[in-house]
Coordinates of C-alpha atoms in Angstrom, one line a residue:
M1 CA -38.8 20.2 0.5
L2 CA -37.5 21.5 3.8
S3 CA -37.0 18.0 5.2
Q4 CA -34.7 17.0 2.4
K5 CA -32.6 20.2 2.6
L6 CA -32.2 19.6 6.3
L7 CA -31.2 16.0 5.9
A8 CA -28.5 17.0 3.4
I9 CA -27.0 19.1 6.2
I10 CA -27.6 17.5 9.5
Q11 CA -26.5 13.9 8.8
D12 CA -22.9 15.0 9.3
G13 CA -23.0 18.6 10.1
F14 CA -25.5 19.3 12.9
P15 CA -24.6 22.7 14.4
L16 CA -22.7 22.5 17.6
V17 CA -23.9 25.8 18.9
E18 CA -26.3 26.8 21.7
R19 CA -29.3 27.3 19.3
P20 CA -28.7 24.8 16.5
Y21 CA -32.1 25.1 14.9
K22 CA -31.7 28.9 14.7
A23 CA -28.4 28.4 12.9
L24 CA -30.0 26.0 10.4
A25 CA -32.9 28.4 9.9
E26 CA -30.5 31.2 9.0
M27 CA -28.9 28.9 6.4
L28 CA -32.3 27.9 4.9
N29 CA -34.1 31.3 5.2
V30 CA -36.9 29.9 7.3
S31 CA -37.8 30.3 11.0
E32 CA -36.2 28.5 13.9
Q33 CA -39.6 26.9 14.9
E34 CA -40.1 25.6 11.3
V35 CA -36.8 23.8 11.4
F36 CA -37.4 22.4 14.8
D37 CA -40.8 21.2 13.9
E38 CA -39.6 19.5 10.7
V39 CA -36.8 17.7 12.5
E40 CA -39.2 16.6 15.2
K41 CA -41.5 15.3 12.6
M42 CA -38.8 13.1 11.1
C43 CA -37.9 11.9 14.6
V44 CA -41.5 10.9 15.3
S45 CA -42.0 9.2 11.9
G46 CA -38.8 7.1 12.4
V47 CA -36.7 8.6 9.6
I48 CA -34.3 10.0 12.2
R49 CA -33.2 7.4 14.8
R50 CA -31.3 9.9 16.9
I51 CA -29.2 13.0 16.7
G52 CA -25.9 12.6 18.5
G53 CA -22.2 11.8 18.3
V54 CA -20.5 9.0 16.5
Y55 CA -17.1 8.3 18.1
D56 CA -14.1 6.5 16.9
S57 CA -13.8 3.5 19.3
K58 CA -10.1 3.0 18.5
K59 CA -9.3 6.6 19.6
L60 CA -11.1 5.9 22.9
G61 CA -8.9 2.8 23.5
F62 CA -11.2 0.1 22.1
I63 CA -10.9 -2.3 19.2
S64 CA -13.6 -3.7 17.0
R65 CA -14.0 -6.9 15.1
L66 CA -16.4 -8.1 12.5
C67 CA -17.5 -11.7 13.2
A68 CA -19.0 -14.2 10.8
G69 CA -20.6 -17.4 12.0
K70 CA -23.3 -20.0 11.4
V71 CA -26.6 -20.5 13.2
P72 CA -29.1 -23.2 12.1
A73 CA -31.9 -21.4 10.3
L74 CA -34.6 -23.9 11.3
S75 CA -35.0 -26.0 14.4
L76 CA -35.1 -29.8 13.7
D77 CA -35.7 -30.6 17.4
F78 CA -39.2 -32.1 17.2
S79 CA -39.2 -32.7 20.9
A80 CA -39.0 -29.0 21.7
E81 CA -41.9 -27.2 23.2
P82 CA -44.3 -25.8 20.5
H83 CA -43.6 -22.2 21.5
S84 CA -39.9 -22.5 22.2
Q85 CA -37.5 -20.2 20.3
T86 CA -35.8 -21.3 17.1
P87 CA -32.0 -21.3 17.2
M88 CA -32.0 -18.1 15.2
E89 CA -34.5 -16.5 17.6
K90 CA -32.4 -17.6 20.6
F91 CA -29.3 -16.2 18.9
A92 CA -31.0 -12.8 18.3
T93 CA -32.2 -12.6 21.9
V94 CA -28.8 -13.3 23.3
V95 CA -27.0 -10.9 21.0
M96 CA -29.5 -8.1 21.6
S97 CA -28.7 -8.3 25.3
E98 CA -24.9 -8.2 24.7
P99 CA -23.8 -4.5 25.1
A100 CA -20.4 -5.1 23.4
I101 CA -22.2 -6.1 20.1
T102 CA -23.1 -3.1 18.1
H103 CA -24.4 -4.5 14.8
N104 CA -26.0 -7.8 14.0
Y105 CA -27.4 -9.1 10.7
I106 CA -28.7 -12.3 9.3
R107 CA -27.3 -12.7 5.8
S108 CA -28.2 -14.9 2.8
H109 CA -25.0 -17.0 2.9
E110 CA -23.6 -20.1 4.4
Y111 CA -22.2 -17.9 7.1
N112 CA -25.6 -16.5 7.9
V113 CA -24.9 -14.3 10.9
W114 CA -22.5 -11.3 10.9
F115 CA -22.0 -9.1 13.9
T116 CA -19.5 -6.5 15.3
V117 CA -18.0 -6.6 18.7
I118 CA -16.2 -3.7 20.4
A119 CA -14.0 -4.3 23.5
E120 CA -10.8 -3.3 25.2
N121 CA -8.6 -6.0 23.7
E122 CA -8.6 -9.3 21.7
S123 CA -9.1 -11.4 24.8
A124 CA -12.3 -9.4 25.7
I125 CA -13.5 -9.8 22.1
Q126 CA -13.0 -13.6 22.3
T127 CA -14.8 -13.7 25.7
V128 CA -17.9 -12.1 24.1
V129 CA -17.8 -14.5 21.2
D130 CA -17.4 -17.5 23.5
R131 CA -20.2 -16.4 25.7
V132 CA -22.6 -16.1 22.7
C133 CA -21.5 -19.5 21.4
A134 CA -22.1 -21.1 24.8
Q135 CA -25.6 -19.7 25.1
T136 CA -26.7 -20.3 21.5
D137 CA -26.1 -22.6 18.5
L138 CA -23.6 -20.2 17.0
H139 CA -20.6 -22.1 15.6
D140 CA -17.7 -21.9 13.1
V141 CA -17.0 -18.3 14.0
H142 CA -14.4 -16.2 12.1
V143 CA -13.2 -13.1 13.9
L144 CA -12.1 -10.7 11.2
T145 CA -9.7 -7.8 11.7
A146 CA -9.9 -4.7 9.5
T147 CA -6.4 -3.9 8.1
K148 CA -7.4 -0.7 6.5
K149 CA -10.5 1.5 6.2
Y150 CA -11.4 3.4 3.0
K151 CA -14.9 4.5 3.7
I152 CA -17.2 4.4 6.8
N153 CA -19.7 7.1 6.1
T154 CA -23.0 7.2 4.2
V155 CA -25.1 10.3 3.7
M156 CA -28.5 9.6 2.3
S157 CA -30.5 11.9 0.1
L158 CA -34.2 11.3 0.0
D159 CA -35.2 13.4 -3.0
E160 CA -32.2 13.0 -5.2
R161 CA -30.9 9.5 -4.4
R162 CA -31.2 8.4 -8.1
K163 CA -29.3 11.3 -9.6
T164 CA -25.6 11.5 -10.4
K165 CA -23.4 14.1 -8.7
D166 CA -23.5 16.3 -11.9
E167 CA -27.3 16.1 -12.1
R168 CA -27.6 17.1 -8.5
G169 CA -25.6 20.3 -9.1
E170 CA -24.3 22.3 -6.1
S171 CA -24.8 20.6 -2.8
A172 CA -26.2 22.2 0.3
P173 CA -23.8 24.6 2.0
A174 CA -21.5 23.1 4.6
L175 CA -22.1 24.4 8.1
R176 CA -19.0 25.6 9.8
H177 CA -18.6 24.8 13.5
S178 CA -15.7 27.1 13.9
E179 CA -13.1 29.0 11.8
D180 CA -10.9 25.9 11.8
Q181 CA -13.7 23.6 10.7
V182 CA -12.7 20.0 10.6
P183 CA -13.5 18.3 7.2
R184 CA -16.9 16.8 6.8
L185 CA -16.6 13.0 6.5
S186 CA -18.2 13.1 3.0
D187 CA -15.2 15.1 1.9
N188 CA -12.6 12.9 3.6
R189 CA -13.8 9.4 3.4
R190 CA -10.6 7.4 3.1
L191 CA -9.3 6.8 6.6
E192 CA -6.1 5.0 7.4
E193 CA -6.4 2.2 9.9
S194 CA -4.9 3.8 13.0
S195 CA -4.1 2.6 16.5
N196 CA -3.6 6.1 17.7
F197 CA -5.1 6.0 21.2
L198 CA -5.5 9.6 22.3
G199 CA -4.8 8.8 25.9
K200 CA -6.7 7.9 29.0
L201 CA -10.1 9.4 29.3
T202 CA -10.9 11.6 32.3
D203 CA -14.2 11.1 34.2
S204 CA -15.4 14.3 32.5
D205 CA -14.6 12.8 29.0
K206 CA -16.4 9.6 29.8
S207 CA -19.5 11.5 31.0
R208 CA -19.6 13.7 28.0
I209 CA -19.1 10.8 25.5
H210 CA -21.7 8.7 27.2
I211 CA -24.2 11.5 26.9
A212 CA -23.3 12.5 23.4
C213 CA -23.8 8.9 22.1
D214 CA -27.5 9.3 23.1
D215 CA -30.2 11.3 21.4
I216 CA -30.1 15.1 22.0
P217 CA -33.0 16.6 24.1
H218 CA -35.9 17.6 21.8
T219 CA -35.7 21.3 22.7
L220 CA -34.5 24.5 21.1
T221 CA -31.4 24.5 23.3
P222 CA -30.4 20.8 23.4
F223 CA -26.8 21.2 24.4
K224 CA -27.6 23.4 27.3
D225 CA -30.3 21.0 28.4
W226 CA -28.0 18.1 28.0
G227 CA -25.4 19.8 30.2
V228 CA -22.7 19.3 27.5
S229 CA -20.3 22.0 26.3
C230 CA -20.4 22.7 22.6
D231 CA -16.8 23.7 22.8
E232 CA -15.8 20.3 24.1
L233 CA -17.8 18.5 21.4
R234 CA -16.0 20.6 18.8
E235 CA -12.7 19.7 20.4
D236 CA -13.7 16.0 20.1
L237 CA -14.3 16.5 16.4
A238 CA -11.0 18.4 15.9
A239 CA -9.1 15.7 17.7
K240 CA -10.9 13.1 15.5
R241 CA -12.0 11.4 18.7
M242 CA -15.6 11.9 17.3
R243 CA -16.1 11.0 13.6
R244 CA -19.2 13.2 13.2
F245 CA -22.1 14.7 15.1
G246 CA -25.4 14.5 13.3
A247 CA -28.6 12.7 12.5
I248 CA -28.4 8.9 12.3
L249 CA -31.2 7.6 10.1
R250 CA -33.3 4.5 10.0
H251 CA -32.5 3.7 6.4
Q252 CA -35.6 1.5 6.0
D253 CA -37.9 4.4 7.0
A254 CA -35.9 6.9 5.0
G255 CA -36.7 5.0 1.8
F256 CA -33.7 2.7 1.6
P257 CA -35.2 -0.7 2.6
C258 CA -32.4 -2.9 1.2
N259 CA -29.1 -3.6 2.9
A260 CA -26.4 -5.8 1.4
M261 CA -22.8 -6.7 2.3
V262 CA -20.6 -7.6 -0.7
C263 CA -17.3 -9.4 -0.5
F264 CA -14.9 -9.0 -3.4
S265 CA -11.9 -11.1 -4.5
L266 CA -10.0 -8.5 -6.5
D267 CA -7.4 -9.3 -9.2
E268 CA -4.0 -8.6 -7.6
R269 CA -2.6 -7.9 -11.1
R270 CA -4.8 -5.0 -12.1
K271 CA -4.4 -2.5 -9.3
T272 CA -2.5 -2.0 -6.1
K273 CA -4.3 -2.8 -2.9
D274 CA -4.9 0.9 -2.1
E275 CA -6.2 1.5 -5.7
R276 CA -8.6 -1.4 -5.4
G277 CA -9.8 -0.2 -2.0
E278 CA -10.3 3.4 -3.1
C279 CA -12.2 2.1 -6.2
C280 CA -14.7 0.3 -3.9
G281 CA -14.9 3.3 -1.6
D282 CA -15.7 5.6 -4.5
A283 CA -18.5 3.4 -5.8
C284 CA -21.8 5.3 -5.9
I285 CA -24.5 2.9 -7.1
P286 CA -28.1 4.3 -6.9
P287 CA -30.6 2.0 -5.2

């Protein structure tokens, strides 16, 4: 199906050219309008959440922390108003209004809420956590620092998600943004934890990044209509300021309804720390 072929390409390789749908059409031997209509259909149906940039917050001068905490699952306050929010509902409302929190999940564990905070420094991270605690029943919070990253990217295949790599055969052709194409993330997944801040952002940088983190205009010339230079976006990729530019999916609507976070206590005697991390990063378990 055309939709599946497109998703194999555009999740981490949406063309950064003036007419991206024309470039995709030439790759797939179909018309520009067919490609555009198919992508639009996936946007309307909810499979594609947005098409845009995913930036490395550390390269922009920010830090991120994964936080684990506890919120009472049920309210035991029988004096509360009948239609008042439960502690978990209140927590969700507060977190959803907090711009520094990018991800938030309820998990089936004693520590039942897990969320990610991005801010300028440790003090700002703690300020966000303290503010959420003050407004909700969140308590016993652990702020966890990543010491090394091995994998941060997932590319979903709708039609072949249960097949092994050998069964799938040759993958879709990679789309080259330029002659010195930066590697696609799926080919370069192990990333060292880095504090390499690329320098102070100009007002032009900030404007471009703010725009690129949104959804592209739904037109045949989205970058022109955005008012964003494709050359500058390619420069962001080459400098690794941007991790990828592509379609971000709603995994539930794309046929992957389950989401789990797994914590391992790995045997120190069997492998080095890097070997254990790479082993987990290489894991490819079909849903």
